[in-house]
Coordinates of C-alpha atoms (C1' of nucleotides) in Angstrom, one line a residue:
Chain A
X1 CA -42.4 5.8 22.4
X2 CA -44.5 6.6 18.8
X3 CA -47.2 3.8 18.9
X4 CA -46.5 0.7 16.3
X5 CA -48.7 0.3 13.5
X6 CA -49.3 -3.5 13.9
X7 CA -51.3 -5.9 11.4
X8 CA -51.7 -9.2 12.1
X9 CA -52.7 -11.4 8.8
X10 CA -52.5 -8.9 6.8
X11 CA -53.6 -9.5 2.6
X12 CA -50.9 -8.9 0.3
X13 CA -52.0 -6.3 -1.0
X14 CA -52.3 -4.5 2.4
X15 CA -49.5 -5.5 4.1
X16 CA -47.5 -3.9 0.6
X17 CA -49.7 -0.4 1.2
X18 CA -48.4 -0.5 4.4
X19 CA -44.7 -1.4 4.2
X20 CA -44.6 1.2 1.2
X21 CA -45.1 4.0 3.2
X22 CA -43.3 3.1 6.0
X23 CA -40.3 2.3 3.8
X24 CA -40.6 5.8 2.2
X25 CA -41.1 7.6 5.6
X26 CA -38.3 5.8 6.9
X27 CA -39.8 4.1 9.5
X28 CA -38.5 0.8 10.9
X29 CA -40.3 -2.5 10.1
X30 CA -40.8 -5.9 11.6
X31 CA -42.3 -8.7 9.4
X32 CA -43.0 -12.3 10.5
X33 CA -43.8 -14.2 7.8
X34 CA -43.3 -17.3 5.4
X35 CA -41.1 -16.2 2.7
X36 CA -37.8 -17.2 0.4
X37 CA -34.6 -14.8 -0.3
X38 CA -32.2 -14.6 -2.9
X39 CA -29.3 -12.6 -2.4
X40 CA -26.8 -11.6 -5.3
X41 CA -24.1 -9.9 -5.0
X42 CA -20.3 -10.5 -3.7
X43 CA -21.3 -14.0 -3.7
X44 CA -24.9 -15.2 -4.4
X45 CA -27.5 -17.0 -2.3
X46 CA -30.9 -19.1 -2.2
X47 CA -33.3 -19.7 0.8
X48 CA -36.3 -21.7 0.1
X49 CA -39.7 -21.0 2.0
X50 CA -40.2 -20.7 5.4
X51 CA -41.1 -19.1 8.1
X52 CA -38.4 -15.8 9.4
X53 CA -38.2 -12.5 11.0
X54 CA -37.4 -9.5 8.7
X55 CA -36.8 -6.2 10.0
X56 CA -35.8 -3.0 8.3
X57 CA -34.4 -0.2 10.3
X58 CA -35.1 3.3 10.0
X59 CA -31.0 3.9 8.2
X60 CA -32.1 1.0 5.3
X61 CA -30.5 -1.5 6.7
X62 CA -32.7 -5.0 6.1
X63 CA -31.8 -8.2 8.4
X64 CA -33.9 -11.7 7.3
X65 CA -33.5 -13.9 10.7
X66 CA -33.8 -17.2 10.9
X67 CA -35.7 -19.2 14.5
X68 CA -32.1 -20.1 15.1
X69 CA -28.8 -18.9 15.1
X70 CA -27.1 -15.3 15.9
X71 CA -26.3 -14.4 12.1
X72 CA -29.0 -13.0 9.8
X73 CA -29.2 -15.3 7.1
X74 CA -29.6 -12.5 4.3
X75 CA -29.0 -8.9 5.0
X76 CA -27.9 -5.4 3.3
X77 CA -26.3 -2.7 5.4
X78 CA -27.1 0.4 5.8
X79 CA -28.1 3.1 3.2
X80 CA -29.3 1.0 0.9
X81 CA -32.5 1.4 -1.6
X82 CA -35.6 -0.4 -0.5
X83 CA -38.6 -1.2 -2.8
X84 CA -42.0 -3.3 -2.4
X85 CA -43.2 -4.6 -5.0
X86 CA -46.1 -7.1 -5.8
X87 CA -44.7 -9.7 -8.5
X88 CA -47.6 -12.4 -8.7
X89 CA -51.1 -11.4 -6.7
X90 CA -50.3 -12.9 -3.7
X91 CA -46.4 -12.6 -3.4
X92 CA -44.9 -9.2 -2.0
X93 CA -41.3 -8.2 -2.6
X94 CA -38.8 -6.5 -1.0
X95 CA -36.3 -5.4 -3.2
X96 CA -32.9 -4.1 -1.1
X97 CA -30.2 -3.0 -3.3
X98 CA -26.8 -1.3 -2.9
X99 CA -24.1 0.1 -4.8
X100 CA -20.7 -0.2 -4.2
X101 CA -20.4 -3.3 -4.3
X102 CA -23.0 -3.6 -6.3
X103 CA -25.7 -5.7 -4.2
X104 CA -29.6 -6.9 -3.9
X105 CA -31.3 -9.2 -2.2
X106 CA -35.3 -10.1 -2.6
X107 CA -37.5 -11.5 0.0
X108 CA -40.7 -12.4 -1.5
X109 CA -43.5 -13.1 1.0
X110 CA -46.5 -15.4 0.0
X111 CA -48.1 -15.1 3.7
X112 CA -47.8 -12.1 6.7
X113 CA -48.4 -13.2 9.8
X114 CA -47.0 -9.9 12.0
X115 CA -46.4 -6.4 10.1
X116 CA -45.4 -3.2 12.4
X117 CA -44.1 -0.1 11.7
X118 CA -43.0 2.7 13.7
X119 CA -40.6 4.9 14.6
X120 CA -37.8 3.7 17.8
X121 CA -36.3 6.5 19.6
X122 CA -33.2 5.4 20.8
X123 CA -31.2 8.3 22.3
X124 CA -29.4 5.6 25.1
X125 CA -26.0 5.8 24.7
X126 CA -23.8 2.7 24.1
X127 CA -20.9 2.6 26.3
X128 CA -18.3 -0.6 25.8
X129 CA -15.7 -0.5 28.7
X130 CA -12.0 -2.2 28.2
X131 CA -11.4 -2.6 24.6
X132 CA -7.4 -2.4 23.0
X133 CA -7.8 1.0 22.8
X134 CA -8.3 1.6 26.9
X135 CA -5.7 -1.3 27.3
X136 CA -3.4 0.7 25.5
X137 CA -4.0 4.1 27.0
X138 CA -4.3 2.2 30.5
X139 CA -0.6 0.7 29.2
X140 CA 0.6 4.3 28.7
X141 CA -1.0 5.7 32.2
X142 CA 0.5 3.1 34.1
X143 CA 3.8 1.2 32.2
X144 CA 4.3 -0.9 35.2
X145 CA 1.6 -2.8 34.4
X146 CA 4.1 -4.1 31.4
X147 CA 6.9 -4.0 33.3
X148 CA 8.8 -1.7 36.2
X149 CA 10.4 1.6 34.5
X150 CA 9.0 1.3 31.3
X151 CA 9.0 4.7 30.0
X152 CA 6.9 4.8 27.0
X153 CA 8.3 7.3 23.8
X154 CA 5.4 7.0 21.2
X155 CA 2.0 5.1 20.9
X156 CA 1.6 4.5 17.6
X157 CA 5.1 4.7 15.9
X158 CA 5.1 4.7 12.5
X159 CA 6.7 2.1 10.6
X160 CA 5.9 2.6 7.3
X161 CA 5.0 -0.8 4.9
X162 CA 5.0 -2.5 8.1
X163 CA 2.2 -0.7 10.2
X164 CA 2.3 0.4 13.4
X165 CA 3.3 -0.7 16.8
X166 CA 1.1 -0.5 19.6
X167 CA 3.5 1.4 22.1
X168 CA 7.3 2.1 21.1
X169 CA 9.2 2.6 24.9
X170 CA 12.4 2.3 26.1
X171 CA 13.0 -0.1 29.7
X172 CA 15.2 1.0 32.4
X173 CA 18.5 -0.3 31.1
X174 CA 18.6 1.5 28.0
X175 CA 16.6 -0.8 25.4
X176 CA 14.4 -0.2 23.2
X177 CA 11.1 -2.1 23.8
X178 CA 7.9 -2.7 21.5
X179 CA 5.4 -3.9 22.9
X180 CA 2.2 -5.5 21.1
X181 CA -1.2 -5.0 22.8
X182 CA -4.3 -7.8 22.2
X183 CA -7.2 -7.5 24.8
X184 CA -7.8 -11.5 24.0
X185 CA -5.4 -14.5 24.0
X186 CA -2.3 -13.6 22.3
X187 CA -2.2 -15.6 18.7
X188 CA 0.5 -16.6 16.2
X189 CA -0.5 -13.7 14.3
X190 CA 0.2 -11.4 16.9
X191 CA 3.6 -12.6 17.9
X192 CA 4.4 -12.7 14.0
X193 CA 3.2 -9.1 13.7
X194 CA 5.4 -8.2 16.6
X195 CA 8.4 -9.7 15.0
X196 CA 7.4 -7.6 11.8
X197 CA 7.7 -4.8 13.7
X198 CA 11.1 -5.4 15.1
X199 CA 12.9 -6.6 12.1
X200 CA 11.5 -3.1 10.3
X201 CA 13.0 -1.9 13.0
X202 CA 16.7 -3.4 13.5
X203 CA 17.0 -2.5 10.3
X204 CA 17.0 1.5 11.3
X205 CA 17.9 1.2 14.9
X206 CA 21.5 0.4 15.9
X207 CA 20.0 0.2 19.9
X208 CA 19.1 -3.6 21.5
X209 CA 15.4 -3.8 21.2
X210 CA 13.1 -5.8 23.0
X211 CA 9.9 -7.2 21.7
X212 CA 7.0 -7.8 24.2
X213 CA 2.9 -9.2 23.3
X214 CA 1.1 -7.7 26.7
X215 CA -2.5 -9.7 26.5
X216 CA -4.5 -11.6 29.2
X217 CA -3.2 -14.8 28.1
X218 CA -1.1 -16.5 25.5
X219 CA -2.1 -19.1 23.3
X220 CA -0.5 -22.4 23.7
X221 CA 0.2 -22.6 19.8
X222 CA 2.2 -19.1 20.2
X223 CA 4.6 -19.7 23.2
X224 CA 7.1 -22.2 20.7
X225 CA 7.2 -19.2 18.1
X226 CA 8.0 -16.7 21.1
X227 CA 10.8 -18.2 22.1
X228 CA 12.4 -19.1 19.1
X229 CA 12.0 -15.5 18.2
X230 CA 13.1 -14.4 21.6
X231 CA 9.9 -12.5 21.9
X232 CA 8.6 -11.7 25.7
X233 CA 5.3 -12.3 27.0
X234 CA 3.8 -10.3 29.8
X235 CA 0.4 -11.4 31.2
X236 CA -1.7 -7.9 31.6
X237 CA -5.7 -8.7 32.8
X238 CA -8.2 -6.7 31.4
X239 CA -9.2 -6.1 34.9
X240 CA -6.4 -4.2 36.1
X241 CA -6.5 -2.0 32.9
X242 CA -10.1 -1.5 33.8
X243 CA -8.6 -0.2 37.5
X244 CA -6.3 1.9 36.2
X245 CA -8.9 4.0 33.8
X246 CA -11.1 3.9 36.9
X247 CA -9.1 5.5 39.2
X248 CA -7.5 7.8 36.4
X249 CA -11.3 9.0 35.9
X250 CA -11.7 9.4 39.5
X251 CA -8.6 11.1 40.0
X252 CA -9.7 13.3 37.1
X253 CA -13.0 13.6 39.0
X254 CA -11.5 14.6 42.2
X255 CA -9.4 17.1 40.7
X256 CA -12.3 19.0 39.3
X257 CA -14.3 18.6 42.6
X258 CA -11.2 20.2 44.9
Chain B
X1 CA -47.4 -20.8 10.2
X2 CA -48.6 -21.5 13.7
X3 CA -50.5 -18.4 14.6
X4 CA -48.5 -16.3 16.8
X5 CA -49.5 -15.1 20.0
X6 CA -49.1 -10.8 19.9
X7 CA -50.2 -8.6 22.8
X8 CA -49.8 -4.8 22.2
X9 CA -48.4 -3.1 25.1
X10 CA -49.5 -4.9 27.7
X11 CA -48.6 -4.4 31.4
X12 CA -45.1 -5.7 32.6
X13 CA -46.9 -8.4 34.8
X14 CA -48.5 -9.9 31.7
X15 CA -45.7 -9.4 30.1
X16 CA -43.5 -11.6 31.8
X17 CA -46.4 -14.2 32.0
X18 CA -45.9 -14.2 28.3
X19 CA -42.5 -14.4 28.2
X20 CA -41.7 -16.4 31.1
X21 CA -44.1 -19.1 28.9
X22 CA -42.3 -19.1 25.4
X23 CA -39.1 -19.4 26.9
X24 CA -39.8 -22.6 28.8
X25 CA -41.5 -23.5 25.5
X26 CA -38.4 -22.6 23.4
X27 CA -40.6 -20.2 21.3
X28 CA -39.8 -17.5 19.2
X29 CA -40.0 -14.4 20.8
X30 CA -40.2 -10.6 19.6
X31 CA -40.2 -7.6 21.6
X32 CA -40.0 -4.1 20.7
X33 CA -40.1 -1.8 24.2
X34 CA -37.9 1.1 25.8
X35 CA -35.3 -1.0 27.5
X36 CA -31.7 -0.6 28.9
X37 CA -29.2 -3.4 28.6
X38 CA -26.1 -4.3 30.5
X39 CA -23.4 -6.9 29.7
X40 CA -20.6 -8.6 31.5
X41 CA -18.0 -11.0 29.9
X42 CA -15.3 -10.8 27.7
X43 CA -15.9 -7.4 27.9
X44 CA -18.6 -5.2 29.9
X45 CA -21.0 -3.1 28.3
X46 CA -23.7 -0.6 29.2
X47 CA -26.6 0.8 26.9
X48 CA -28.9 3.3 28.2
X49 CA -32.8 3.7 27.9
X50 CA -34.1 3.7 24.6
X51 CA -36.7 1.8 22.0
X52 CA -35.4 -1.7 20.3
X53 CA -36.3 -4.6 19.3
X54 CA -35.3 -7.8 21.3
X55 CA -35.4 -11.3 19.6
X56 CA -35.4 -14.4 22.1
X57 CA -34.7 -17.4 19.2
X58 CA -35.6 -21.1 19.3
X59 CA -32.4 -22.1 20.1
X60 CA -31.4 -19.3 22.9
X61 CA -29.9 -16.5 21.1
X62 CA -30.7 -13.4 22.4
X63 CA -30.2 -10.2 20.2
X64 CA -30.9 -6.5 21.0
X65 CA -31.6 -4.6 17.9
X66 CA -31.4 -0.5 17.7
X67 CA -33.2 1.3 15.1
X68 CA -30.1 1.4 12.9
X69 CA -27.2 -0.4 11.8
X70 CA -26.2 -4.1 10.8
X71 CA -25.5 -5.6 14.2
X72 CA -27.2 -6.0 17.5
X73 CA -26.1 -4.0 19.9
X74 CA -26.4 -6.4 22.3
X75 CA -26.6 -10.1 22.0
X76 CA -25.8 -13.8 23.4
X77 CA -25.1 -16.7 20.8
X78 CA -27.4 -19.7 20.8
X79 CA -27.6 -22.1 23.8
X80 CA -27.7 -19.5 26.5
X81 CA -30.0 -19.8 29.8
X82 CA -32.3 -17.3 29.3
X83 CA -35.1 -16.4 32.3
X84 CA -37.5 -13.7 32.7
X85 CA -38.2 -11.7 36.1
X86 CA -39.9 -8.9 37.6
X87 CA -37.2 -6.9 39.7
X88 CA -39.0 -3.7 40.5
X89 CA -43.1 -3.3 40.0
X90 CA -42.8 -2.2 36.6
X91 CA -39.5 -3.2 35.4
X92 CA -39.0 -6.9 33.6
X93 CA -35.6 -8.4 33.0
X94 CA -34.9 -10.6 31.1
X95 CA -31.1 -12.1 31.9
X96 CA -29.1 -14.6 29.5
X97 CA -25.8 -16.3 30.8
X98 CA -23.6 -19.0 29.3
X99 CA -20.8 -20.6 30.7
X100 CA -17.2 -20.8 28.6
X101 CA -16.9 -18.1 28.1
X102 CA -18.6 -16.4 31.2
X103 CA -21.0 -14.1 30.5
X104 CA -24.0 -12.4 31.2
X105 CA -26.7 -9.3 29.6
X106 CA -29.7 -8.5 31.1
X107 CA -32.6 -6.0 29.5
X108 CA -34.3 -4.6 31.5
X109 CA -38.1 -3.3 30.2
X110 CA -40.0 -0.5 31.3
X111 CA -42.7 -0.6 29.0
X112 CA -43.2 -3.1 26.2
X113 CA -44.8 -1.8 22.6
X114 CA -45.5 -5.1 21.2
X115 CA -44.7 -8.9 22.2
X116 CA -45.2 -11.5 20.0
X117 CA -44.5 -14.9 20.7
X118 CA -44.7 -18.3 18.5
X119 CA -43.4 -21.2 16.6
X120 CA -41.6 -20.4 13.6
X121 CA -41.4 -23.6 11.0
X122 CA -38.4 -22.6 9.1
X123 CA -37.1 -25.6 6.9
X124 CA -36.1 -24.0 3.8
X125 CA -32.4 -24.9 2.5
X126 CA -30.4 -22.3 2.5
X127 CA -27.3 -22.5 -0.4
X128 CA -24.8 -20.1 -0.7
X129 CA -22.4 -20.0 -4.2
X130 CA -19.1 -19.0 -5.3
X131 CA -17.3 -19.4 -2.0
X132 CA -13.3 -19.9 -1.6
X133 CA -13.4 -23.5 -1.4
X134 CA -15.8 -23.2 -4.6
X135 CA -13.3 -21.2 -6.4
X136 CA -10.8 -23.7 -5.4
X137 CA -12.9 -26.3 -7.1
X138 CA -13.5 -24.1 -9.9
X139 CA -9.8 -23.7 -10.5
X140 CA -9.0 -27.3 -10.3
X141 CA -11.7 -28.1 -12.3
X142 CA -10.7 -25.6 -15.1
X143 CA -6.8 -24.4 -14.2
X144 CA -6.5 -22.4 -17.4
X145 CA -8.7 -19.9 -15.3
X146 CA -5.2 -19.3 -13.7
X147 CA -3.0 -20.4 -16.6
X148 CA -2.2 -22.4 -19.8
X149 CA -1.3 -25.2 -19.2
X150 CA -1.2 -25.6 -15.5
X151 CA -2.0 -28.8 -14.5
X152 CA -2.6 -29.7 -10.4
X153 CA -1.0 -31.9 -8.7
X154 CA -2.3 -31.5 -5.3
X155 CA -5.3 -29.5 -3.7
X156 CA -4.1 -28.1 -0.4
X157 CA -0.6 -29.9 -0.3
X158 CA 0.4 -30.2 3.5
X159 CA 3.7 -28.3 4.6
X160 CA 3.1 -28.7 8.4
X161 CA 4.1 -26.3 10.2
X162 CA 3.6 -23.6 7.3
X163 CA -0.1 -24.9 6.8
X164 CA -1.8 -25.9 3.4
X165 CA -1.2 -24.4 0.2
X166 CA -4.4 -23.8 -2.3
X167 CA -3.1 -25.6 -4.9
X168 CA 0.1 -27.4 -5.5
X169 CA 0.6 -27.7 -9.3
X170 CA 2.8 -27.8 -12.0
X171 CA 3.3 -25.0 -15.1
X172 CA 4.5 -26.3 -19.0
X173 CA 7.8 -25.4 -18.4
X174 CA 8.6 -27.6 -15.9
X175 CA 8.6 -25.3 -12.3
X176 CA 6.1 -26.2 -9.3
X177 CA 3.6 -23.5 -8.9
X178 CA 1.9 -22.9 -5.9
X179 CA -1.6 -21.1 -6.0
X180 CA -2.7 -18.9 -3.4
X181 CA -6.5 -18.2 -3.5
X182 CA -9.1 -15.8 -2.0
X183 CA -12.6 -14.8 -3.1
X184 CA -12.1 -11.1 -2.4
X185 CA -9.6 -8.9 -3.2
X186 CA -5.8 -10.2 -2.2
X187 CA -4.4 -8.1 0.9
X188 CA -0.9 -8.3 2.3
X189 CA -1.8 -11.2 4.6
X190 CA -2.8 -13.2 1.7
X191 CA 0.9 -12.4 0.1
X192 CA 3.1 -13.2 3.3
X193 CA 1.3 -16.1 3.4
X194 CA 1.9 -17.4 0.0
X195 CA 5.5 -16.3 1.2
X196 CA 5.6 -18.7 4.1
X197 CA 4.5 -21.3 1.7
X198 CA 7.2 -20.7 -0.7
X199 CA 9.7 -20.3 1.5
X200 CA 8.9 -23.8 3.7
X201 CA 9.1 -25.9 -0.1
X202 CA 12.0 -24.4 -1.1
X203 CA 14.0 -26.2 2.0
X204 CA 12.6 -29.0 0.4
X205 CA 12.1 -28.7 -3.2
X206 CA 14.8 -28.3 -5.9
X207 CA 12.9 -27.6 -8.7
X208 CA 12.1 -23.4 -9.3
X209 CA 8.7 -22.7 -7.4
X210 CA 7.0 -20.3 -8.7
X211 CA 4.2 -18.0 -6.4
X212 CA 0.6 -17.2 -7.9
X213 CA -1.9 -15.1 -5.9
X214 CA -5.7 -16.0 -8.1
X215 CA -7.9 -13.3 -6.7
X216 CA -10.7 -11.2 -8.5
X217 CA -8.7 -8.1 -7.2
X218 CA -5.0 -7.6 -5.6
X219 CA -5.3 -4.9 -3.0
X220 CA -3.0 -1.9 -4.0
X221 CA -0.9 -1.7 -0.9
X222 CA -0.2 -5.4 -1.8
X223 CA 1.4 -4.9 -4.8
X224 CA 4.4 -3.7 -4.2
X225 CA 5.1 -6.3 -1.6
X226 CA 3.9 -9.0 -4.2
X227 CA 6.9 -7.3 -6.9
X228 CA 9.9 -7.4 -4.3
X229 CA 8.9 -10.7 -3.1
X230 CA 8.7 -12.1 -7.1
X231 CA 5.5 -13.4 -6.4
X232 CA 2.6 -13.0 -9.3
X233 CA -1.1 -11.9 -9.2
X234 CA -3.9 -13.2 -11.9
X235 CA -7.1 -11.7 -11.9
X236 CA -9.6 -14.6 -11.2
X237 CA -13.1 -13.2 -11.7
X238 CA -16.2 -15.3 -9.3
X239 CA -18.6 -15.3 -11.7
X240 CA -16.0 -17.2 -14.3
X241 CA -15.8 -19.5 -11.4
X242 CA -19.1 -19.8 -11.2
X243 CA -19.7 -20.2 -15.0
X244 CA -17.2 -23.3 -14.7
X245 CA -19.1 -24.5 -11.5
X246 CA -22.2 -24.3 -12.9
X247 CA -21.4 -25.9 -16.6
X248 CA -20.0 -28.4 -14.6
X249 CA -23.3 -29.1 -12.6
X250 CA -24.5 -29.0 -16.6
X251 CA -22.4 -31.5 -17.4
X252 CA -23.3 -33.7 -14.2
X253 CA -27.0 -33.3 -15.3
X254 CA -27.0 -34.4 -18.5
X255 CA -24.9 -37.1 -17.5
X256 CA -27.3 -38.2 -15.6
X257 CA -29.7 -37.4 -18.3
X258 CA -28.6 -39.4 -20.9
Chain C
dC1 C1' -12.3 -29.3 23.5
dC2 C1' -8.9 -26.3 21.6
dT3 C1' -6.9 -24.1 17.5
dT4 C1' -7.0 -22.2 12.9
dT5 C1' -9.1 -19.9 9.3
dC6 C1' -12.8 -17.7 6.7
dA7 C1' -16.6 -14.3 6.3
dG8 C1' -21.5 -11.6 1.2
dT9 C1' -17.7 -10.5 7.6
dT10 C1' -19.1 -5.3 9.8
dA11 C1' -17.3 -1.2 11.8
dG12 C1' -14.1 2.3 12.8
dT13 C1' -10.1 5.1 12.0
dT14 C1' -6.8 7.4 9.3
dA15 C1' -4.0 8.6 5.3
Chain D
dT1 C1' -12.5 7.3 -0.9
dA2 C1' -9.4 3.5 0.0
dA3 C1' -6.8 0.8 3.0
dC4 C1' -6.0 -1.3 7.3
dT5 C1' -7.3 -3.5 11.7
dA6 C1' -10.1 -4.8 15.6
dA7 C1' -14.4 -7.4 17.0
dG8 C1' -17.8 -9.3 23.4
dT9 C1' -16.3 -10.8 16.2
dG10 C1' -19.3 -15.7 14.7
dA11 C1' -19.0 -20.1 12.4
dA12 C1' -16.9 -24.1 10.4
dA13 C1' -13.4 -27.5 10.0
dG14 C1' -9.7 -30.1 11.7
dG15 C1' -6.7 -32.2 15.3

DNA sequence: CCTTTCAGTTAGTTA
DNA sequence: TAACTAAGTGAAAGG
């Protein structure tokens, strides 16, 4: 990788020379220092002094972190306009500020410890396996996971106001079926969305229609609501969705190597 | 601050040395290096070679930071077992598991730009204004911000099953009005739910209820649910809330002032 | 400990 | 661009 430009104790004044051009060559920045934040914006924000990791990144995003804790404590997304400033001698700013909404937040730094700049090169792709999305196209490749004979129609039917159902199918005796996917413990949400669904539904469909949540688990709180709304639950693990995209991809594999 | 310990790119023996150190010592850690990261859990993930920045925090959390975007790419929340090793010469990996739920990344390092280690005093307050529960406060405080002559009965009137309303209160014409509040703009969800509310008093309640959604914004695709359900929308703006909160905090001051 | 709800949610997708 | 929904959501509050 680029080397880092790194200072350690930097003056002011240095340490804003620095983070200038870096900010204006887009490079991405890590400074460990004692500082306070304000943020206004959606809502508005105060952080006394003390002692935090800021980094900008190289798209404008600008993180303030905190020794503990996963969340930044003050951030702006990406794309937003970054300025250094020196207010008093012997207090840098960082000015980030967005429109839309409109947004800023100010960290002003009365001592640097750490400063680098440089530029990452991050090609590595990111690659997150099982989400809804593959539980619902491993749903689709193999219906049996749901249930025996489930033949699906649509993914994705359109219901209008109401939204849209995960996978619209019909079973083996002639129903219809709708069945909501969550890749996490089924919630009261989900079940009530389900029932959205199907009372859109009965209201265009003269056909018997069944209403099934497929998820890993369901949550206690939810089974009392499924069965007074006659809703079905079928337990579908993440692993065997995973199984079934694997082998789909091998089989897709196999076919191109025969 | 306490000085912080920074070694630019130094071999991946020392390197764990380092680490290995601060992490039995709960320090802060930063590392910027060309890593690849893997994660098992909830769901599995897999992130090929490329530069980022990893923070180890005081309390455990672990976050993998590319050169762009809001969020870490990789991460584990605070109170994880974190522990450094050397798996091939020339590859360091640093693993972080918790239990409940079950999971797991490693990063493993093949060369390490700049590690910097240390104790980070951070003990500034942190205060965050105009929240929901502020505007609640607002609006009970000042209920003409909704309407003329509403006076509150309850804040957050229990309905059991249904949940708690906002605000349970009464308009100058004699009907119960219940107020429905969010921060940001009203979607659907915050409709339906004023719905249930409505829908669990009037089993119970005589008296005409009347439905009022206080948000700065109603979210268009919300409206016309809002009109066929009778329901009503005011405009409540933050910073009026935050005018009311903060002549309140005024008025607390010079009580205490005089 | 489990459940529910909110978040300056962010991020992605689609109309 | 706006709206809608999922997220390895995280975090707080309440039972």
């Amino acid at each position: 990788m680029m080397p880092l430009s790194v200072k350690l104790n930097p003056a002011i004044s240095e340490a804003a020379e620095v983070l200038e051009k870096a900010v204006r060559s887009r490079r991405f920045v890590v400074a460990v220092g004692d500082c306070r934040v304000d943020y206004e914006g959606r809502a508005s924000s105060t952080l006394d002094w003390g002692d935090r990791v800021t980094m900008i990144k190289q798209d404008g995003s600008v993180l303030v972190h905190r020794p503990v804790g996963y969340e930044p404590v003050n951030w702006q997304p990406p794309r937003c306009l970054v300025k250094v400033s020196i207010e008093d001698p012997g207090a840098l700013v960082i000015t980030a500020s967005r429109n839309q909404p409109r947004e800023t937040i100010s960290i002003e730094f009365r001592e640097i410890t750490l400063l680098a700049t440089g530029n990452l090169h991050d090609p590595g792709e990111f690659a997150l396996h099982v989400t809804e999305e593959q539980m619902k196209r491993a749903i689709l490749t193999a219906p049996e996971l749901v249930e025996e004979g489930l033949k699906p129609l649509e993914a994705e039917k359109s219901l209008g106001e109401a939204g849209f159902t995960d996978i619209y199918a019909e079973d083996n005796r002639g129903n219809l079926v709708v069945v909501e996917i969550k890749r996490n413990a089924a919630t009261k949400d989900a079940v009530l969305q389900l029932q959205r669904y199907l009372e859109t539904l009965r209201t265009t469909v003269g056909r018997p229609i069944r209403g099934i949540v497929a998820a890993p688990q369901l949550r206690k709180g939810a089974q009392p609501l499924l069965e007074s709304l006659r809703l079905e639950f079928v337990m579908v693990p993440p692993e065997k969705c995973f199984m079934v995209l694997k082998s789909r991809r091998d089989m897709k594999l196999s076919y191109f190597l025969t």
